PDB file of C-alpha atoms in Angstrom:
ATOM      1  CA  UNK A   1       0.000   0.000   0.000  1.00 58.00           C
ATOM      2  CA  UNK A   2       2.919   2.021   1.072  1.00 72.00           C
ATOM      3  CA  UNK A   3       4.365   1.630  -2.519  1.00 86.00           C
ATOM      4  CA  UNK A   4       1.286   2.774  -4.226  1.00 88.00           C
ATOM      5  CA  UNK A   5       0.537   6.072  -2.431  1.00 90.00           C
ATOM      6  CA  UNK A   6       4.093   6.917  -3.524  1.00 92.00           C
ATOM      7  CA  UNK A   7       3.316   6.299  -6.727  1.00 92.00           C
ATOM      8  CA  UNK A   8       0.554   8.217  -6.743  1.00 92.00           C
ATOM      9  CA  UNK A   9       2.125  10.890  -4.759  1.00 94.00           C
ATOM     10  CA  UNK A  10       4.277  11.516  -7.541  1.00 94.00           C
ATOM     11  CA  UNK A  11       1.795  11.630 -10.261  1.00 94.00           C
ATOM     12  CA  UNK A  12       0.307  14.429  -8.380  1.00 96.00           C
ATOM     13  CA  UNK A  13       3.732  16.432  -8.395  1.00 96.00           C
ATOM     14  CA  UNK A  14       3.965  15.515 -11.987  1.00 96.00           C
ATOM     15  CA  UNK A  15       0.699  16.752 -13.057  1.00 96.00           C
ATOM     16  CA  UNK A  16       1.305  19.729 -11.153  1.00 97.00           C
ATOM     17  CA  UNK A  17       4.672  20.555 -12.937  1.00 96.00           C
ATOM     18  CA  UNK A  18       2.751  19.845 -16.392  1.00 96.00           C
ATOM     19  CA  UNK A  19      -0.121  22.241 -15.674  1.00 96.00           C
ATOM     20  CA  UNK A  20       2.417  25.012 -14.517  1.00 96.00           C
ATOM     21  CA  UNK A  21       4.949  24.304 -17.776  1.00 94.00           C
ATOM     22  CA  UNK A  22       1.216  24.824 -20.071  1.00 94.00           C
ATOM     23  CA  UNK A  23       1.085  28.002 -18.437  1.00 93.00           C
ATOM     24  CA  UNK A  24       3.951  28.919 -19.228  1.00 93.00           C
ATOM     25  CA  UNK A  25       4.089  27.605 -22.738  1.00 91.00           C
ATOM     26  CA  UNK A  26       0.600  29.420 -23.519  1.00 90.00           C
ATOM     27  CA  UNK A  27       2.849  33.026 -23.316  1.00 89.00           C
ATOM     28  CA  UNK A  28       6.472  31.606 -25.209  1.00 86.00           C
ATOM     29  CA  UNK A  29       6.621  32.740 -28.435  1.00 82.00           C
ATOM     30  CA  UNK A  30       7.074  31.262 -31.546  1.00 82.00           C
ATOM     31  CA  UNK A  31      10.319  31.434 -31.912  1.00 82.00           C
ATOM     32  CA  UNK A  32      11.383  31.411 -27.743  1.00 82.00           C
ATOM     33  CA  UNK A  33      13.838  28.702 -27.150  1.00 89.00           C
ATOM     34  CA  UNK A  34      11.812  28.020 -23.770  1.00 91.00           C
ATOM     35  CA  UNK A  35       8.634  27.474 -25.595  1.00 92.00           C
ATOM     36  CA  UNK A  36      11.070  23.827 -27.070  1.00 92.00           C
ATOM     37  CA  UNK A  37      12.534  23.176 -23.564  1.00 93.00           C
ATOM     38  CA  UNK A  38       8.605  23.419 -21.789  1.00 94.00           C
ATOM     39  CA  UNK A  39       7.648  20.736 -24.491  1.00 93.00           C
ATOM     40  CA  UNK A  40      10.363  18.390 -24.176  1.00 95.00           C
ATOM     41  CA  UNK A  41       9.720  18.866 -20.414  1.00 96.00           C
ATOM     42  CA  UNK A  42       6.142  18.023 -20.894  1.00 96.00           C
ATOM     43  CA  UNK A  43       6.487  14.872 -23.450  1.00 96.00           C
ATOM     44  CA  UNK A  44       9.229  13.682 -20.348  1.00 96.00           C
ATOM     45  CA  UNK A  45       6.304  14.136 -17.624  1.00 96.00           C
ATOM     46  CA  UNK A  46       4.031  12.098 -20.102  1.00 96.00           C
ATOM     47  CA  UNK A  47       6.025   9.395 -20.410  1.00 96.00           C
ATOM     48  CA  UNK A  48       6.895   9.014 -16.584  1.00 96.00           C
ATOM     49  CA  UNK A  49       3.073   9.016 -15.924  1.00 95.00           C
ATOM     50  CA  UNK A  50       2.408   6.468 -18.546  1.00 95.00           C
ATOM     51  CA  UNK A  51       5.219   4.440 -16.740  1.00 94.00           C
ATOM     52  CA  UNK A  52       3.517   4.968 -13.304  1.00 93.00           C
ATOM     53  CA  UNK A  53       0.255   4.570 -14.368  1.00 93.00           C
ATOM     54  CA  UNK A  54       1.602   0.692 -15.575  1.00 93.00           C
ATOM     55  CA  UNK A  55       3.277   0.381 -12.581  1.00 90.00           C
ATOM     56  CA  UNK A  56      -0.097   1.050 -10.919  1.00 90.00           C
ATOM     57  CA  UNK A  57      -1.921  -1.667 -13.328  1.00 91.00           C
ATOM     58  CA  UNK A  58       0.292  -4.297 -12.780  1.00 87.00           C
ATOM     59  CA  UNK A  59       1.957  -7.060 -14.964  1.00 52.00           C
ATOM     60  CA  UNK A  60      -1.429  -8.207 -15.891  1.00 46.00           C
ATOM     61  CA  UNK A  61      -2.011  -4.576 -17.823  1.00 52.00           C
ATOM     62  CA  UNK A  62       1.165  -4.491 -19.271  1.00 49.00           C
ATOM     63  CA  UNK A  63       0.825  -7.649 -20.938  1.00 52.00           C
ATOM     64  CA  UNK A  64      -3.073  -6.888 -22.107  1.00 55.00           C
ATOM     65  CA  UNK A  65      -1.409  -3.592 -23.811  1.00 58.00           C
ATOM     66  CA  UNK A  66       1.329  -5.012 -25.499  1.00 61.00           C
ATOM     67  CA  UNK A  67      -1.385  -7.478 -26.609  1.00 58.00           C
ATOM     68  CA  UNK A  68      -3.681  -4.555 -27.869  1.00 68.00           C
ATOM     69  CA  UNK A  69      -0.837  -3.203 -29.671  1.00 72.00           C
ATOM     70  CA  UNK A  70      -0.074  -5.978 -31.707  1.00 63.00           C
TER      71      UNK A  70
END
């Protein structure tokens, strides 16, 4: 149990960082070098959630994806 409130602990955090990093991308410019680094940040956050969210699910899920997917 311990395990998974950690887990879901961090999502939090990370969905907090990703809402703050939109807010900030919705005034970069164009052509600002931090509106590249926000999006990079955000596709990182996205795939650390996915890999939580698996982690969540279970062996079980991972292996019905990866069946999906096929």
């Amino acid at each position: 149990m311990k395990d998974r409130r950690h887990t879901l602990m961090w999502m939090k955090d990370l969905l907090e960082h990703m809402s703050r990093c939109h807010d900030q991308l919705q005034w970069a410019g164009d052509d600002d070098p931090t509106r590249d680094y926000l999006a990079d940040s955000l596709l990182g956050d996205l795939v650390e959630c996915q890999r939580l969210c698996e982690q969540l699910r279970g062996a079980g899920g991972r292996q019905a994806r990866q069946m999906a997917l096929s």
